[in-house]
Each structure stands twice: as structure tokens, then as C-alpha cells.
Short mmCIF file of C-alpha atoms and ligand atoms in Angstrom, two decimals:
data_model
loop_
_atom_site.label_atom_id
_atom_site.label_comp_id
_atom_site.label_asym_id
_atom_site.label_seq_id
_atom_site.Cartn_x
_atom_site.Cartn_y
_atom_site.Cartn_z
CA UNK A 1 0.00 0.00 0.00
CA UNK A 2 1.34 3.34 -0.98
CA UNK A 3 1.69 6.20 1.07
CA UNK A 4 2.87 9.35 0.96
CA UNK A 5 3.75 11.04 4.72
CA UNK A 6 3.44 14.85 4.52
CA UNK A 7 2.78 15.72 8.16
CA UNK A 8 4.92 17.99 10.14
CA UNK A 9 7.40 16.41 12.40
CA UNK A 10 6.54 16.84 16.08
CA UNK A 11 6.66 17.85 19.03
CA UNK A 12 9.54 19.95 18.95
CA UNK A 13 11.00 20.19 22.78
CA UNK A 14 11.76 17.43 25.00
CA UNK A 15 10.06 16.85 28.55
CA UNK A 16 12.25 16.42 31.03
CA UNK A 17 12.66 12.76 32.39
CA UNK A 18 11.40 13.89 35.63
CA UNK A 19 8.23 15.21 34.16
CA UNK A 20 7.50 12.30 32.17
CA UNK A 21 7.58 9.76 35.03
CA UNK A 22 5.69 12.41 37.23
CA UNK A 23 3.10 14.63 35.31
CA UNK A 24 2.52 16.99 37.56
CA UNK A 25 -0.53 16.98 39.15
CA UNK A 26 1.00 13.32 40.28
CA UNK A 27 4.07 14.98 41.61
CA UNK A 28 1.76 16.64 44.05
CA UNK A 29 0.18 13.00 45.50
CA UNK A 30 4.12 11.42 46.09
CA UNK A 31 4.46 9.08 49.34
CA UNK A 32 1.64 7.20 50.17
CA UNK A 33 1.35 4.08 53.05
CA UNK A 34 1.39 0.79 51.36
CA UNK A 35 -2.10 0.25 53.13
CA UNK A 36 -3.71 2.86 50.66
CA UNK A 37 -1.74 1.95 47.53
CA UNK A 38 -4.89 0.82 45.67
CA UNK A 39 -7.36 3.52 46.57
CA UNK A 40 -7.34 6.99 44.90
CA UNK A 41 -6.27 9.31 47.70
CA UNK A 42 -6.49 12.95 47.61
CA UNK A 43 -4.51 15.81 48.43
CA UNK A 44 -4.59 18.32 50.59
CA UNK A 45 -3.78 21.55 48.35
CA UNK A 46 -5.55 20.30 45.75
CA UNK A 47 -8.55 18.11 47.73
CA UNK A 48 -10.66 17.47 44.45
CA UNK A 49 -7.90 16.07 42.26
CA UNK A 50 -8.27 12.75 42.44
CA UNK A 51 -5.21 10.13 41.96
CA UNK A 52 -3.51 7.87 40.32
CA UNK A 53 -2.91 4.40 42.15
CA UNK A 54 0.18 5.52 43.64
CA UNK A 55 2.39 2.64 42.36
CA UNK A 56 1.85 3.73 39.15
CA UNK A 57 3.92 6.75 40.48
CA UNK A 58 7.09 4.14 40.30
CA UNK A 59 6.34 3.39 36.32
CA UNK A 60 7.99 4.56 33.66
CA UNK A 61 8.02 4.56 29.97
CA UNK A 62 10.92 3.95 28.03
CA UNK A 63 12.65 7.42 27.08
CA UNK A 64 12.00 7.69 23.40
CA UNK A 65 10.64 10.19 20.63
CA UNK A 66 7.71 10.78 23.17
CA UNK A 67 9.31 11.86 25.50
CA UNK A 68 8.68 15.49 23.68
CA UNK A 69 6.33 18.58 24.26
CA UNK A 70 3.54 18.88 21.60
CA UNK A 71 1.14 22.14 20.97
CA UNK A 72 -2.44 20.55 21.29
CA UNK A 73 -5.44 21.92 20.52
CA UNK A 74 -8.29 19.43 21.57
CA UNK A 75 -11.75 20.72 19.43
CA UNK A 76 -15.03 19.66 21.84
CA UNK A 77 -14.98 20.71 25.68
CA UNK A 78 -17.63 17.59 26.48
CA UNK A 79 -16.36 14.76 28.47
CA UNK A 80 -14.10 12.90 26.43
CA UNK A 81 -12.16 16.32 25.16
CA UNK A 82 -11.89 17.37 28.28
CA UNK A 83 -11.04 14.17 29.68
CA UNK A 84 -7.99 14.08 26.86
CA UNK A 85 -7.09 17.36 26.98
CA UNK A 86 -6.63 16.66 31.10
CA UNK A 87 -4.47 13.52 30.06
CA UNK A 88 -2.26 15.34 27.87
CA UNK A 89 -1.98 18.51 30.24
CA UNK A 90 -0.89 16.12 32.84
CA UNK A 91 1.55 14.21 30.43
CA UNK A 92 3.40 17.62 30.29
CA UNK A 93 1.78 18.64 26.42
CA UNK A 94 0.31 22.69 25.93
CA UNK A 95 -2.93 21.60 25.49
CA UNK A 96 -5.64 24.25 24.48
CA UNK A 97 -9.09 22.93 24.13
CA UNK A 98 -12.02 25.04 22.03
CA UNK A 99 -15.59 24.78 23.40
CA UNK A 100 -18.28 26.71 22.06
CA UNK A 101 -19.48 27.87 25.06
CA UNK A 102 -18.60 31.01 26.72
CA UNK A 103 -19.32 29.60 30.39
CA UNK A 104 -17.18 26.55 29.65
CA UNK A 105 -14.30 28.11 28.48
CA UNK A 106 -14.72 31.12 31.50
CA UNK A 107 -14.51 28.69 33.88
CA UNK A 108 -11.66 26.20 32.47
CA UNK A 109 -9.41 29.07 32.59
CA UNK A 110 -10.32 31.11 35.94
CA UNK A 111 -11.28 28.05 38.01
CA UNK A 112 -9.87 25.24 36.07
CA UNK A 113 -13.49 23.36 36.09
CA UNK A 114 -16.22 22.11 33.49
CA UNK A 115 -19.43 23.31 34.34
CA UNK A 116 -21.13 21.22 32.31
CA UNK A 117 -18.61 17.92 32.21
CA UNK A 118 -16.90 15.82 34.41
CA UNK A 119 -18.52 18.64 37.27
CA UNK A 120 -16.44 17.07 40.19
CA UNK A 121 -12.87 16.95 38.58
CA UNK A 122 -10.39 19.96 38.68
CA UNK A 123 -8.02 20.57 35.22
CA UNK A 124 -4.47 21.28 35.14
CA UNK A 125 -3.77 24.73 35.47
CA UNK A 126 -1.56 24.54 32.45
CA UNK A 127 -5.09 23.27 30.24
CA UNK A 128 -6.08 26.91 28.39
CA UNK A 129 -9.73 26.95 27.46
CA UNK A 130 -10.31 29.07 23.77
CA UNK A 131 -13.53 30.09 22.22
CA UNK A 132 -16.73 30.42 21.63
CA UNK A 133 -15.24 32.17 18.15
CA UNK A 134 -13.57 29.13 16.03
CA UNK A 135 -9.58 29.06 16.51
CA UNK A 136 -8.04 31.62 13.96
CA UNK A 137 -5.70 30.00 11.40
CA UNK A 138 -2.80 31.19 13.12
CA UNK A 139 -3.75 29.62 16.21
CA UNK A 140 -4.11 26.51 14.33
CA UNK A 141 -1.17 26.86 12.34
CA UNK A 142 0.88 27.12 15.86
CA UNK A 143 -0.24 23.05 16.17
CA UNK A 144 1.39 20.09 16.62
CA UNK A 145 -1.94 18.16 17.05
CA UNK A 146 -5.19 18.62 16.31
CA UNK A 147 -7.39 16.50 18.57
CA UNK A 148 -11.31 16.23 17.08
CA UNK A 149 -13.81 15.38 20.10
CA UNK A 150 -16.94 16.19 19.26
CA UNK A 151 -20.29 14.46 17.94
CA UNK A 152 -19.88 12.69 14.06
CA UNK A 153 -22.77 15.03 13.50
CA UNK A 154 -20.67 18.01 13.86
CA UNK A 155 -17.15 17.05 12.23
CA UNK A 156 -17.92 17.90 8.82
CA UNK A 157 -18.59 21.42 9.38
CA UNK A 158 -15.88 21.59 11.80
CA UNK A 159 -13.38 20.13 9.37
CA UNK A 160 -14.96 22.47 6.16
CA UNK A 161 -14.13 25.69 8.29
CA UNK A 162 -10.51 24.50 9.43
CA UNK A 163 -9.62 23.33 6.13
CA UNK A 164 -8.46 26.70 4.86
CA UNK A 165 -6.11 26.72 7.84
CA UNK A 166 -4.04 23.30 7.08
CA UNK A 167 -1.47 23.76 5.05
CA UNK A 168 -0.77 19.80 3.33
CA UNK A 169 2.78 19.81 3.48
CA UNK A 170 3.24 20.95 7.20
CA UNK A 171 0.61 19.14 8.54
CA UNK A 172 -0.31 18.49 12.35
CA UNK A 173 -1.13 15.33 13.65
CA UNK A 174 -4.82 15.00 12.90
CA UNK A 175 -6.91 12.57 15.81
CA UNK A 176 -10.52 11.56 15.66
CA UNK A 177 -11.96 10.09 19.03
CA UNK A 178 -15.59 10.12 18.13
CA UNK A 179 -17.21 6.95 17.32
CA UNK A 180 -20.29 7.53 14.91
CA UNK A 181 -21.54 7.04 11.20
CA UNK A 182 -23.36 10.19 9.82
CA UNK A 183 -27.02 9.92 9.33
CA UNK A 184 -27.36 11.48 5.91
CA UNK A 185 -24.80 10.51 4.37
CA UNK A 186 -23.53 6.65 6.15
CA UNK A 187 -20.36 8.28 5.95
CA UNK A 188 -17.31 7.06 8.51
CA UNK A 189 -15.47 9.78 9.90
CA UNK A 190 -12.45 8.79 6.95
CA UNK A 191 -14.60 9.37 4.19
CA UNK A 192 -16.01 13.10 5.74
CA UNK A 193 -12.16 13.75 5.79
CA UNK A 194 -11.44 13.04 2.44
CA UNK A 195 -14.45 14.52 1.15
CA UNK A 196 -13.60 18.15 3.29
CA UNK A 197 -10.00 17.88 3.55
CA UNK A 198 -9.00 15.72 0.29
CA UNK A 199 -7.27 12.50 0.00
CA UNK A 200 -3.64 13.69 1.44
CA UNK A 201 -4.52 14.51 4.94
CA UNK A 202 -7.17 11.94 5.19
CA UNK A 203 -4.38 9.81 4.78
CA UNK A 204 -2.88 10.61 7.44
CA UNK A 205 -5.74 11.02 10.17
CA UNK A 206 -5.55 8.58 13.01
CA UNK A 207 -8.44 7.20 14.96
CA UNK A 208 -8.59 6.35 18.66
CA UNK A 209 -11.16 3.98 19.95
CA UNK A 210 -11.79 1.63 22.71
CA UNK A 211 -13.34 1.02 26.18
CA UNK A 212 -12.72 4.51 27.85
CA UNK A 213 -15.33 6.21 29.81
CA UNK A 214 -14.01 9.69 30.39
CA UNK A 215 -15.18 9.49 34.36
CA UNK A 216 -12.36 6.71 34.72
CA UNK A 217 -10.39 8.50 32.82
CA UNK A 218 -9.83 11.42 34.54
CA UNK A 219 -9.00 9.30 37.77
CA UNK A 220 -6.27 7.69 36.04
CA UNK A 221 -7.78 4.05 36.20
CA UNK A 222 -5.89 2.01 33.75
CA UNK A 223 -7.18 2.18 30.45
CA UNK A 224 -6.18 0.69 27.14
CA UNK A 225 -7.36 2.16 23.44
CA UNK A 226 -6.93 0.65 19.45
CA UNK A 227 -5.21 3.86 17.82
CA UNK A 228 -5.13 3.32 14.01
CA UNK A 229 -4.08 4.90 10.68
CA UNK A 230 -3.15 4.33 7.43
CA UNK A 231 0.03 5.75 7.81
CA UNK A 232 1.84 3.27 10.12
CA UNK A 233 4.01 6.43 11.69
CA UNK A 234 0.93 9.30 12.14
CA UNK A 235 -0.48 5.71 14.32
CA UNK A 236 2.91 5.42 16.25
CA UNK A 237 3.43 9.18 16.41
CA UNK A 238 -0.42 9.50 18.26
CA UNK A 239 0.58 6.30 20.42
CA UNK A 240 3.58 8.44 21.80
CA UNK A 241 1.64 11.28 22.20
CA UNK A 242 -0.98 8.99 24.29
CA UNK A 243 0.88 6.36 25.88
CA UNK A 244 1.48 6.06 29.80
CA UNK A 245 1.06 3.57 32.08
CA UNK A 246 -2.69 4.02 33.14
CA UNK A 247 -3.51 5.12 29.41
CA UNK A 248 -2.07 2.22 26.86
CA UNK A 249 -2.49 2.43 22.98
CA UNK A 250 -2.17 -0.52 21.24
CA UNK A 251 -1.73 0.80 16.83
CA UNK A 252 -3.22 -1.34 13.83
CA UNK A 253 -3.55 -0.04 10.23
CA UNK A 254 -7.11 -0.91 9.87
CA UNK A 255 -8.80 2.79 10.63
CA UNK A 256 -12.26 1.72 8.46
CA UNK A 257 -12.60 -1.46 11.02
CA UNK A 258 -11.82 0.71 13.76
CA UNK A 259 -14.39 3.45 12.94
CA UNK A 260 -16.89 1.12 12.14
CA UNK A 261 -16.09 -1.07 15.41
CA UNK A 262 -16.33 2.28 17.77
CA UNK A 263 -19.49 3.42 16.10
CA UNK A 264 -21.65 0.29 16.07
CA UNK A 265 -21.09 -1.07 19.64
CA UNK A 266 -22.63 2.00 20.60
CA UNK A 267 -26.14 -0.13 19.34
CA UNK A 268 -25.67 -2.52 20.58
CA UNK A 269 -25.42 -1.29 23.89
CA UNK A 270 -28.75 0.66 23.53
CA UNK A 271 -29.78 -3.35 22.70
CA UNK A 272 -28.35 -4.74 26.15
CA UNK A 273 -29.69 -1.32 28.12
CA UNK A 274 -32.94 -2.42 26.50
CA UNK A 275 -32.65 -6.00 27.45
CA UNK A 276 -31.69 -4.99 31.17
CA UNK A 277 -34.67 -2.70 31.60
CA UNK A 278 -36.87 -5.05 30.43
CA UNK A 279 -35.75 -7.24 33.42
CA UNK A 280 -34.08 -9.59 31.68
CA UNK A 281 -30.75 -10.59 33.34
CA UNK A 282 -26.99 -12.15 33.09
CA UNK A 283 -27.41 -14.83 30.34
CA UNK A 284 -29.37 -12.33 27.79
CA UNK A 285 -26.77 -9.99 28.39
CA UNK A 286 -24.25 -11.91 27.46
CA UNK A 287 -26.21 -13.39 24.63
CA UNK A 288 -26.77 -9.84 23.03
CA UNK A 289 -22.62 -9.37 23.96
CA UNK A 290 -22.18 -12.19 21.86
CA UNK A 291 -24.46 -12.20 19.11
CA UNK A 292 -23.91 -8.52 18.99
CA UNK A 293 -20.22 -9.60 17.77
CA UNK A 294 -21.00 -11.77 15.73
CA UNK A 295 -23.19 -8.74 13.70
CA UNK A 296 -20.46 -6.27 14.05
CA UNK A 297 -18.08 -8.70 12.46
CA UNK A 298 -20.62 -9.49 9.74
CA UNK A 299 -21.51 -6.03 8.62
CA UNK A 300 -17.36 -5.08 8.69
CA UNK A 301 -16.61 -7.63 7.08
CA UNK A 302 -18.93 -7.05 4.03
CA UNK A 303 -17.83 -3.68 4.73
CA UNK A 304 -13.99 -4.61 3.51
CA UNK A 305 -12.42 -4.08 7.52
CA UNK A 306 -10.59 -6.81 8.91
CA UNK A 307 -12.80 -9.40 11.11
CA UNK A 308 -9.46 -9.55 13.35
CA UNK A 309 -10.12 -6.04 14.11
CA UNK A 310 -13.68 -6.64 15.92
CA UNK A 311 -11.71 -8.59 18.02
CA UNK A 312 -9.66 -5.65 19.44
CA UNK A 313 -9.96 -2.78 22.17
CA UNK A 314 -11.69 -1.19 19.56
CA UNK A 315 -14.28 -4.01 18.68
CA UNK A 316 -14.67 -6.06 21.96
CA UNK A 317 -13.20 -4.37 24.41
CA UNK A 318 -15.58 -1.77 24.03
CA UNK A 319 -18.67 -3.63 23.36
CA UNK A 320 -18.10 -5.39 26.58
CA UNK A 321 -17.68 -2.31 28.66
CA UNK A 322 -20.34 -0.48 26.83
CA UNK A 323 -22.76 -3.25 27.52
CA UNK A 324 -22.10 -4.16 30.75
CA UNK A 325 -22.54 -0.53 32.54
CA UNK A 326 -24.68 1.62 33.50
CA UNK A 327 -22.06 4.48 33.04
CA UNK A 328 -22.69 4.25 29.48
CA UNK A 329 -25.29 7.12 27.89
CA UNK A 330 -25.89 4.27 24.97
CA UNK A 331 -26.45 1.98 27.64
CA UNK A 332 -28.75 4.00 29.71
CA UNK A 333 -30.69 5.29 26.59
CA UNK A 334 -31.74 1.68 25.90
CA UNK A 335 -32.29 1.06 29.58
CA UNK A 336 -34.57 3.96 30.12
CA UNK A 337 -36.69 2.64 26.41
CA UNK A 338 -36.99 -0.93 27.95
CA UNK A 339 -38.78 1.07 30.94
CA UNK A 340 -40.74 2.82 29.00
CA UNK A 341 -39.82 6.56 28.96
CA UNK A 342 -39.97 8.24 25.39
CA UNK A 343 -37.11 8.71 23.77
CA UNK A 344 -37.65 12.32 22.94
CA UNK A 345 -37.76 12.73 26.65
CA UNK A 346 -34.68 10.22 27.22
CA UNK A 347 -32.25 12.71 25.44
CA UNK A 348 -33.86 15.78 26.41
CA UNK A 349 -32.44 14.73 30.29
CA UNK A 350 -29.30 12.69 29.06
CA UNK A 351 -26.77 16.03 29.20
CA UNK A 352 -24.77 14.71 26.51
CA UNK A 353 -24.49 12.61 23.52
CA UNK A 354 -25.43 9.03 22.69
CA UNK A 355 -23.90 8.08 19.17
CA UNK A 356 -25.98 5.32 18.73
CA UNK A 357 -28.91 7.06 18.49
CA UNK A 358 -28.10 8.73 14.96
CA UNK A 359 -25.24 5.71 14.04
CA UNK A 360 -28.74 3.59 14.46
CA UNK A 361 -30.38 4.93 11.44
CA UNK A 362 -26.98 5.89 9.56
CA UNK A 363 -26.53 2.14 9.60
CA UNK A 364 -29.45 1.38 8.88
CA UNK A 365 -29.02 2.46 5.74
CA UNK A 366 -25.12 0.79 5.06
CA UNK A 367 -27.25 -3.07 6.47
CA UNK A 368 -30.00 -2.38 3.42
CA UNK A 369 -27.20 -1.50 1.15
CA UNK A 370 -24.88 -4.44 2.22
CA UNK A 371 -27.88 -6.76 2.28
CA UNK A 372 -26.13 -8.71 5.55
CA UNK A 373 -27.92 -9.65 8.02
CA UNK A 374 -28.02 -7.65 11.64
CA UNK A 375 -31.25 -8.36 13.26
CA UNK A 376 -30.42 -7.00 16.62
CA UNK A 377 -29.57 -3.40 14.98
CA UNK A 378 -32.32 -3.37 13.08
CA UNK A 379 -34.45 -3.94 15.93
CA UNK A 380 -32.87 -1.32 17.89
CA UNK A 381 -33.55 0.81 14.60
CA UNK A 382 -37.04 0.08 14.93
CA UNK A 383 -37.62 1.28 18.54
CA UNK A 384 -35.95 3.91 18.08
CA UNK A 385 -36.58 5.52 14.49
CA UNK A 386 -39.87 3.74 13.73
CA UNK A 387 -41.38 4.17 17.22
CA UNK A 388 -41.89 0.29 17.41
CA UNK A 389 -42.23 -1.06 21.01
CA UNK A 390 -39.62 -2.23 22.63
CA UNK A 391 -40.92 -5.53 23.75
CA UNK A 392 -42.35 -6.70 20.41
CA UNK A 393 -39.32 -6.16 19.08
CA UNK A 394 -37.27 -8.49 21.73
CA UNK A 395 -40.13 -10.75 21.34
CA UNK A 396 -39.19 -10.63 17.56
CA UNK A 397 -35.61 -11.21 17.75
CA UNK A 398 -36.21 -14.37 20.52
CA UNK A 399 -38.59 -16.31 17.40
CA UNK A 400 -36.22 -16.02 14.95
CA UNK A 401 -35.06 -19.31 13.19
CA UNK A 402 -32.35 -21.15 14.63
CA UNK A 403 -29.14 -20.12 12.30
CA UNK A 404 -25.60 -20.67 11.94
CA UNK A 405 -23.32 -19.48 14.27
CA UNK A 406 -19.82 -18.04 12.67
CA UNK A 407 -21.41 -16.75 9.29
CA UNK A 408 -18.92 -14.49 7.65
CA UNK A 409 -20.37 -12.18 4.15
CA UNK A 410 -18.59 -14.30 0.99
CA UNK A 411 -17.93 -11.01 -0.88
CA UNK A 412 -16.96 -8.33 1.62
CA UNK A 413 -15.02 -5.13 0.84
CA UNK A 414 -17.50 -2.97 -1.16
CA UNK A 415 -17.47 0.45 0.04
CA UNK A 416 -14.40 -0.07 1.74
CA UNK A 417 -12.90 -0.41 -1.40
CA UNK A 418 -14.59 2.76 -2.64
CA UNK A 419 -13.45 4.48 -0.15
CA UNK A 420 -9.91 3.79 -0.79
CA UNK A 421 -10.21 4.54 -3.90
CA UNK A 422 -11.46 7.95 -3.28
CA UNK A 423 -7.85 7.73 -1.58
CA UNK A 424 -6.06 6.69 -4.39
CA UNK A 425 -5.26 3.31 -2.56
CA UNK A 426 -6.27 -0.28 -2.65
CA UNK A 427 -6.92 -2.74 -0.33
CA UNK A 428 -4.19 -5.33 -0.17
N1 NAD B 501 -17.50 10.24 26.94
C1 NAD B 501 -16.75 9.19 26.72
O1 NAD B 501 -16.41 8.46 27.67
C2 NAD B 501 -16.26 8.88 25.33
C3 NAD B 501 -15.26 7.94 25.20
C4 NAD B 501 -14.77 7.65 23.94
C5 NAD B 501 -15.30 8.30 22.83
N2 NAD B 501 -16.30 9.19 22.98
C6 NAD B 501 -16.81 9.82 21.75
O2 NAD B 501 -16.36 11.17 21.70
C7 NAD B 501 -17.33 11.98 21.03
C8 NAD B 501 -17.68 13.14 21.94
O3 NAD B 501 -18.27 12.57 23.08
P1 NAD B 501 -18.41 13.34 24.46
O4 NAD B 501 -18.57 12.31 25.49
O5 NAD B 501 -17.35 14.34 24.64
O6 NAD B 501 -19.81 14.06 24.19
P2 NAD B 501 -20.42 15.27 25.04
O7 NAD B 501 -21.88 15.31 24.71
O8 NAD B 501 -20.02 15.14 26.44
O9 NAD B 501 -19.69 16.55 24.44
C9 NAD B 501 -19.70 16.86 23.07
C10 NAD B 501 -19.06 18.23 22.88
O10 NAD B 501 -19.03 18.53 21.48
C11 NAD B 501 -19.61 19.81 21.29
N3 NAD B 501 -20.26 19.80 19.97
C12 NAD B 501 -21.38 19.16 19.62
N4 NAD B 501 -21.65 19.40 18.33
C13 NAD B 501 -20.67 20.20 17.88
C14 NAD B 501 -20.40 20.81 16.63
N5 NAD B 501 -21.22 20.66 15.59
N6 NAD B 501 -19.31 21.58 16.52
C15 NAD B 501 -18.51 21.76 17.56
N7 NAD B 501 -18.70 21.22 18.77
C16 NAD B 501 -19.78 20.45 18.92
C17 NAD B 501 -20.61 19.98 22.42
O11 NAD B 501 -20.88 21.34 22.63
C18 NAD B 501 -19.83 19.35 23.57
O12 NAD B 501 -18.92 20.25 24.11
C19 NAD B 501 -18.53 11.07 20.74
O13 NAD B 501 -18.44 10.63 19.42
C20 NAD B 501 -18.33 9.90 21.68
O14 NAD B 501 -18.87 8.69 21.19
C21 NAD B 501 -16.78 9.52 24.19
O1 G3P B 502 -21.23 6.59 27.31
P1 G3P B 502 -21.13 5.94 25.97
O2 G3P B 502 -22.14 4.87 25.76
O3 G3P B 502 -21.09 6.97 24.85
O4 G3P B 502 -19.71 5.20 25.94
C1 G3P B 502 -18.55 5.98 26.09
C2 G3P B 502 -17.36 5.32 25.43
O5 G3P B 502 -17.60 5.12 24.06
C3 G3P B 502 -16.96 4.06 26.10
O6 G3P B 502 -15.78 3.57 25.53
#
């Protein structure tokens, strides 16, 4: 597979090794008894930023390329940016993040809080909030890394007024955390790239995904996320950027599989928050875990992504977590429909996003076109786009024929392999 690598190298100083086996709001939580080494503790001149298991304090990361400061500007002050844009702060990076809210970006900067996100957690002093007005070119031109965490929904218009702003042969590292399909179109976040940005940088853009709730996040609990790219170094270059001990990237060259992994596990866990409020208990779960698999490997496959890749952080790991809590927004949408509340009302008093919702009828429209078969999405479709109820349709999926088990498409690749060539590249 050709490619062509035109992004800027980065970051351009070195951290110190002191700073990169302490980030600094760990430097301020250093000796702690051996009693308490497991429980997040809390300090006394900061008493709301939480911890880090303190053994993690005696890890460190091999001193490599990473080990360098990067300019980040994180787009999307909900929970995961700001949960990134903490990460990075505390990993020693100049991270600005751009929220389109006055309030939110007020009170990142004077009292280093989200109003709206993540209430309970205090930011790095170091994190600068910017906005409401989009970033001028020459703040974005002052990047290293442009980190994209907001709703599918909105990253088409984002990326059509920063376009004018990237120049192609000094490009930043480009990141994409959301994990969505858009409605209209069915597009993955890859293809709105090429289509606003052209085939060069979409190249280059690198997509993280995996089981990461932003709450955990922000208290350091050990996380691990798929980062992927078609260009093996903008993967390896984001996996420095990431990587610590409590937040592990794991980089793969299948970005379509990844995209598509991230954005339909989010149905299925509406399915299992369904199944739960229904009452139904353990062994449904983990049939709808299962089967729910088995469907995202179908459809991914006949998309042309690698069936290895459903079985990653990405794929998996994520279904699993997203399935299994009630911390998930997907999750609790589903639970709240198998109770009966309206879904209008459901999202009215979420507070923030649930990609599945809209990913729901996006793929809709990519299982007609594929003709493959993925009852339990389209049931979830139904409930939530057709207004069908909610226990006719698990009523529907439970007197289905008995089928084979490990079904894979026999001609996958289709729009996979449009989509590459849109790129200029083929599938290998
Ligand atoms: N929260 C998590 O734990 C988590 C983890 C991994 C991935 N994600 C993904 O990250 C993405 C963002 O999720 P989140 O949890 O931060 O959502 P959120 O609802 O908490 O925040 C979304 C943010 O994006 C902003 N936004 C919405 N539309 C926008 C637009 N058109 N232009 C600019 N900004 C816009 C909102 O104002 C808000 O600040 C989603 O795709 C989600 O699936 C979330
Ligand atoms: O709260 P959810 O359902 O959007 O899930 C958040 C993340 O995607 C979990 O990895």
C-alpha cells in the first residue's frame, strides 16, 4: 500500500525525564502508606484532584521520541475532550481545548473546572480553554496536534471551516476520538475527511477507539485504546503522544474497522440497556454481547475491515464495557426505552451525547445497502426511528429461526474499497 507522509514532524521540545515519570498533578500526591496503595487518595492543596494508584507513580516509559512537548489543541470541551485534553496537560503537552461555550471556556481558565462535564474533577492549570469564536488560522497553524472530540454530527462542518487553515505539506497530527456514522450521508469519519480535507490529509488522520469512559479517565484508572491509521508512523506518532502507564495504545492499520467497530457497539449497547430494563438478566446480556459480535463482524466484514479487528480494544473491548454498565449514555438510553420513557424525553435529560442514536439509522441504511444480516440493529432501529415497542421487538428477535453461528459475508469489501479509492489506494 502506498503512502505518501506529509505531516509535520513533532513535538519539537523534550520533557524532562522527571516530568515524564511524574506529570505533575501526580508529583503533588508522592508518598503514600502501602495500606492505601490501591485507593485513589487525595490531596490536601488540591482536595478534588483525584489520583492515580500511587504505584503507578514508580512506572515509567521507556525514554524515546515521546518523550517530547507537543502544541495541542483538543476541538469539543464535552467529556471525552476534556477528559484528553486533562491527560495530555498532565503528560506535560500545551494543550488548548475550544468549546463553544462562553461559560465553559470562563470557567476552564479562571477556576480550572467544566461546568457542564466531568462537574467534580479539577483541570491542570496549564489546560487553556479558547472560544466560543472558532480558533483563527494562526492559532491553528501554531499546532502540533489537532485533537477532534466532538459528535460525528458536527465534524464535517468543523473540518470544512478548518480546512483553509491546514497547510498539506506541514501538517499536524490530525486525531478523531468520536465513534459515529453520519445519518445522511452513512459516511465514517475517513470518508467526511477526504471529502472536506482531500485525499492527502485523510491519509494521514488517526483514529482512537476503545473502552474509555471519560469518568475513569480522569482518575487515572488504567485504560487501554486501538489507535489506528493508514500511515503506520501518524499511528505510532499519536501512540507516543498517548501512551502512559494508566492510558495504553495498542496501533493497527485498519482505521475503516476501527471506525466502524467504535461506532456500532454504541447499538448494541442501547440493545443490552434495552434488554436490562426489560428485566431480563446475566445470560441475555451476554447473549446480546455475543451475538452482537457476531453482527459487528458481519456487517465489517462485508464492509472490507478486517474481522481480526472486531476482536480488538476497539471491537470487543468496548462492546463489553459499553454493555455491561450503567455508566454508558448508549447503555442508559436503551435502559430507560426498555422502561418505558420516550425517547424524545430520554435525550432531552441525558446532558450529553449518545452516538448510537443517529449511528442507528446511519446504519441502517449501510445493512440495506450491504444486504447482511443484523437483526439485533435493526431492531434497535425500529424502537428507536420507527417508534416500534420495545418488547415486540425483543419478542421478535427471541422467534427467529435457529441459524448458523460463525457466518462471515462471501464477498466483503465494497465500500471499503470505494473508499480507498477515493484515496487513491487499494486494499491489499
Ligand atoms: N464520553 C466518553 O467516555 C467517550 C469515550 C470515547 C469516545 N467518545 C466519543 O467522543 C465523542 C464526543 O463525546 P463526548 O462524550 O465528549 O460528548 P459530550 O456530549 O459530552 O460533548 C460533546 C461536545 O461537542 C460539542 N459539539 C457538539 N456538536 C458540535 C459541533 N457541531 N461543533 C462543535 N462542537 C460540537 C458539544 O458542545 C460538547 O462540548 C462522541 O463521538 C463519543 O462517542 C466519548
Ligand atoms: O457513554 P457511551 O455509551 O457513549 O460510551 C462511552 C465510550 O464510548 C466508552 O468507551
Amino acid at each position: 500500500m502506498k503512502n505518501i507522509l506529509i505531516f509535520r514532524k513533532f513535538p519539537r521540545k523534550a520533557l524532562s525525564p522527571t516530568s515524564w515519570h511524574r506529570p505533575h498533578h501526580l508529583a503533588r500526591f508522592c508518598t503514600t502508606p502501602a495500606a492505601s496503595l490501591l485507593a485513589p487518595h487525595r490531596c490536601s492543596s488540591s482536595p478534588s484532584r483525584p489520583a492515580t494508584p500511587s504505584r503507578l507513580l514508580t512506572m515509567s516509559l521507556p525514554k524515546s521520541d515521546a518523550c517530547r512537548k507537543s502544541k495541542v489543541l483538543v476541538f469539543g470541551a464535552g467529556n471525552f475532550g476534556s477528559c484528553l485534553a486533562d491527560h495530555l496537560a498532565d503528560s506535560q503537552h500545551e494543550v488548548f481545548v475550544w468549546s463553544r461555550s462562553p461559560n465553559i471556556v470562563q470557567s476552564l481558565n479562571d477556576s480550572h473546572r467544566n461546568p457542564e462535564y466531568l462537574k467534580d474533577h479539577i483541570f491542570p492549570a496549564t489546560l487553556k480553554a479558547i472560544g466560543p469564536e472558532f480558533p483563527t488560522a494562526e492559532t491553528i497553524q501554531q499546532m502540533d496536534v489537532l485533537l477532534f472530540a466532538i459528535p460525528t454530527e458536527g465534524v464535517r462542518q468543523t473540518l470544512a471551516v478548518l480546512r483553509p487553515a491546514l497547510d498539506e505539506d506541514n501538517l499536524p497530527l490530525l486525531i478523531f476520538v468520536n465513534k459515529g456514522v453520519e445519518i445522511n450521508t452513512r459516511a465514517l469519519t475517513l470518508e467526511i475527511i477526504v471529502d472536506t480535507c482531500g485525499p492527502k490529509i485523510a491519509k494521514v488522520a488517526t483514529f482512537i477507539s476503545g473502552p474509555s469512559f471519560a469518568k475513569e479517565i480522569v482518575r487515572r484508572q488504567p485504560t487501554s485504546v486501538s489507535v489506528a491509521s493508514l500511515s503506520k508512523e501518524a499511528a505510532q506518532q499519536a501512540s507516543d503522544l498517548f501512551h502512559q502507564p494508566w492510558f495504553r495504545c495498542y496501533t493497527g492499520d485498519d482505521p475503516i474497522g476501527v471506525e466502524l467497530a467504535g461506532a456500532l457497539k454504541n447499538v448494541y449497547a442501547i440493545a443490552a440497556g434495552m434488554a436490562d430494563g426489560l428485566g431480563f438478566e446475566n445470560n441475555t446480556r451476554a447473549m446480546l454481547i455475543t451475538r452482537g459480535l457476531a453482527e459487528m463482524t458481519r456487517i465489517g466484514t462485508a464492509y472490507g475491515a478486517s474481522p481480526l479487528t472486531f476482536l480488538s480494544l476497539a471491537g470487543v473491548g468496548d462492546l463489553f464495557l459499553t454493555c455491561s454498565s450503567t455508566a454508558s449514555r448508549n447503555f442508559t438510553v436503551g435502559y430507560r426505552l426498555g422502561k418505558g420513557e420516550r425517547l424524545s424525553y430520554i435525550l432531552d435529560t441525558l446532558g450529553s451525547v449518545a452516538e448510537g442514536v443517529s449511528t442507528a439509522k446511519g446504519l441502517k441504511k449501510v445493512i440495506d445497502d450491504l444486504a447482511v444480516s443484523a437483526p439485533i440493529a435493526s431492531a434497535v432501529y425500529g424502537v428507536l426511528h420507527e417508534d416500534k415497542d420495545v418488547h415486540e421487538q425483543a419478542q421478535a428477535l427471541l422467534c427467529l429461526p435457529a441459524m448458523s453461528e460463525l457466518d462471515l459475508p462471501s464477498t466483503p469489501g465494497r465500500p471499503a474499497q470505494l473508499l480507498m479509492r477515493k484515496l487513491g489506494m487499494e486494499i491489499v
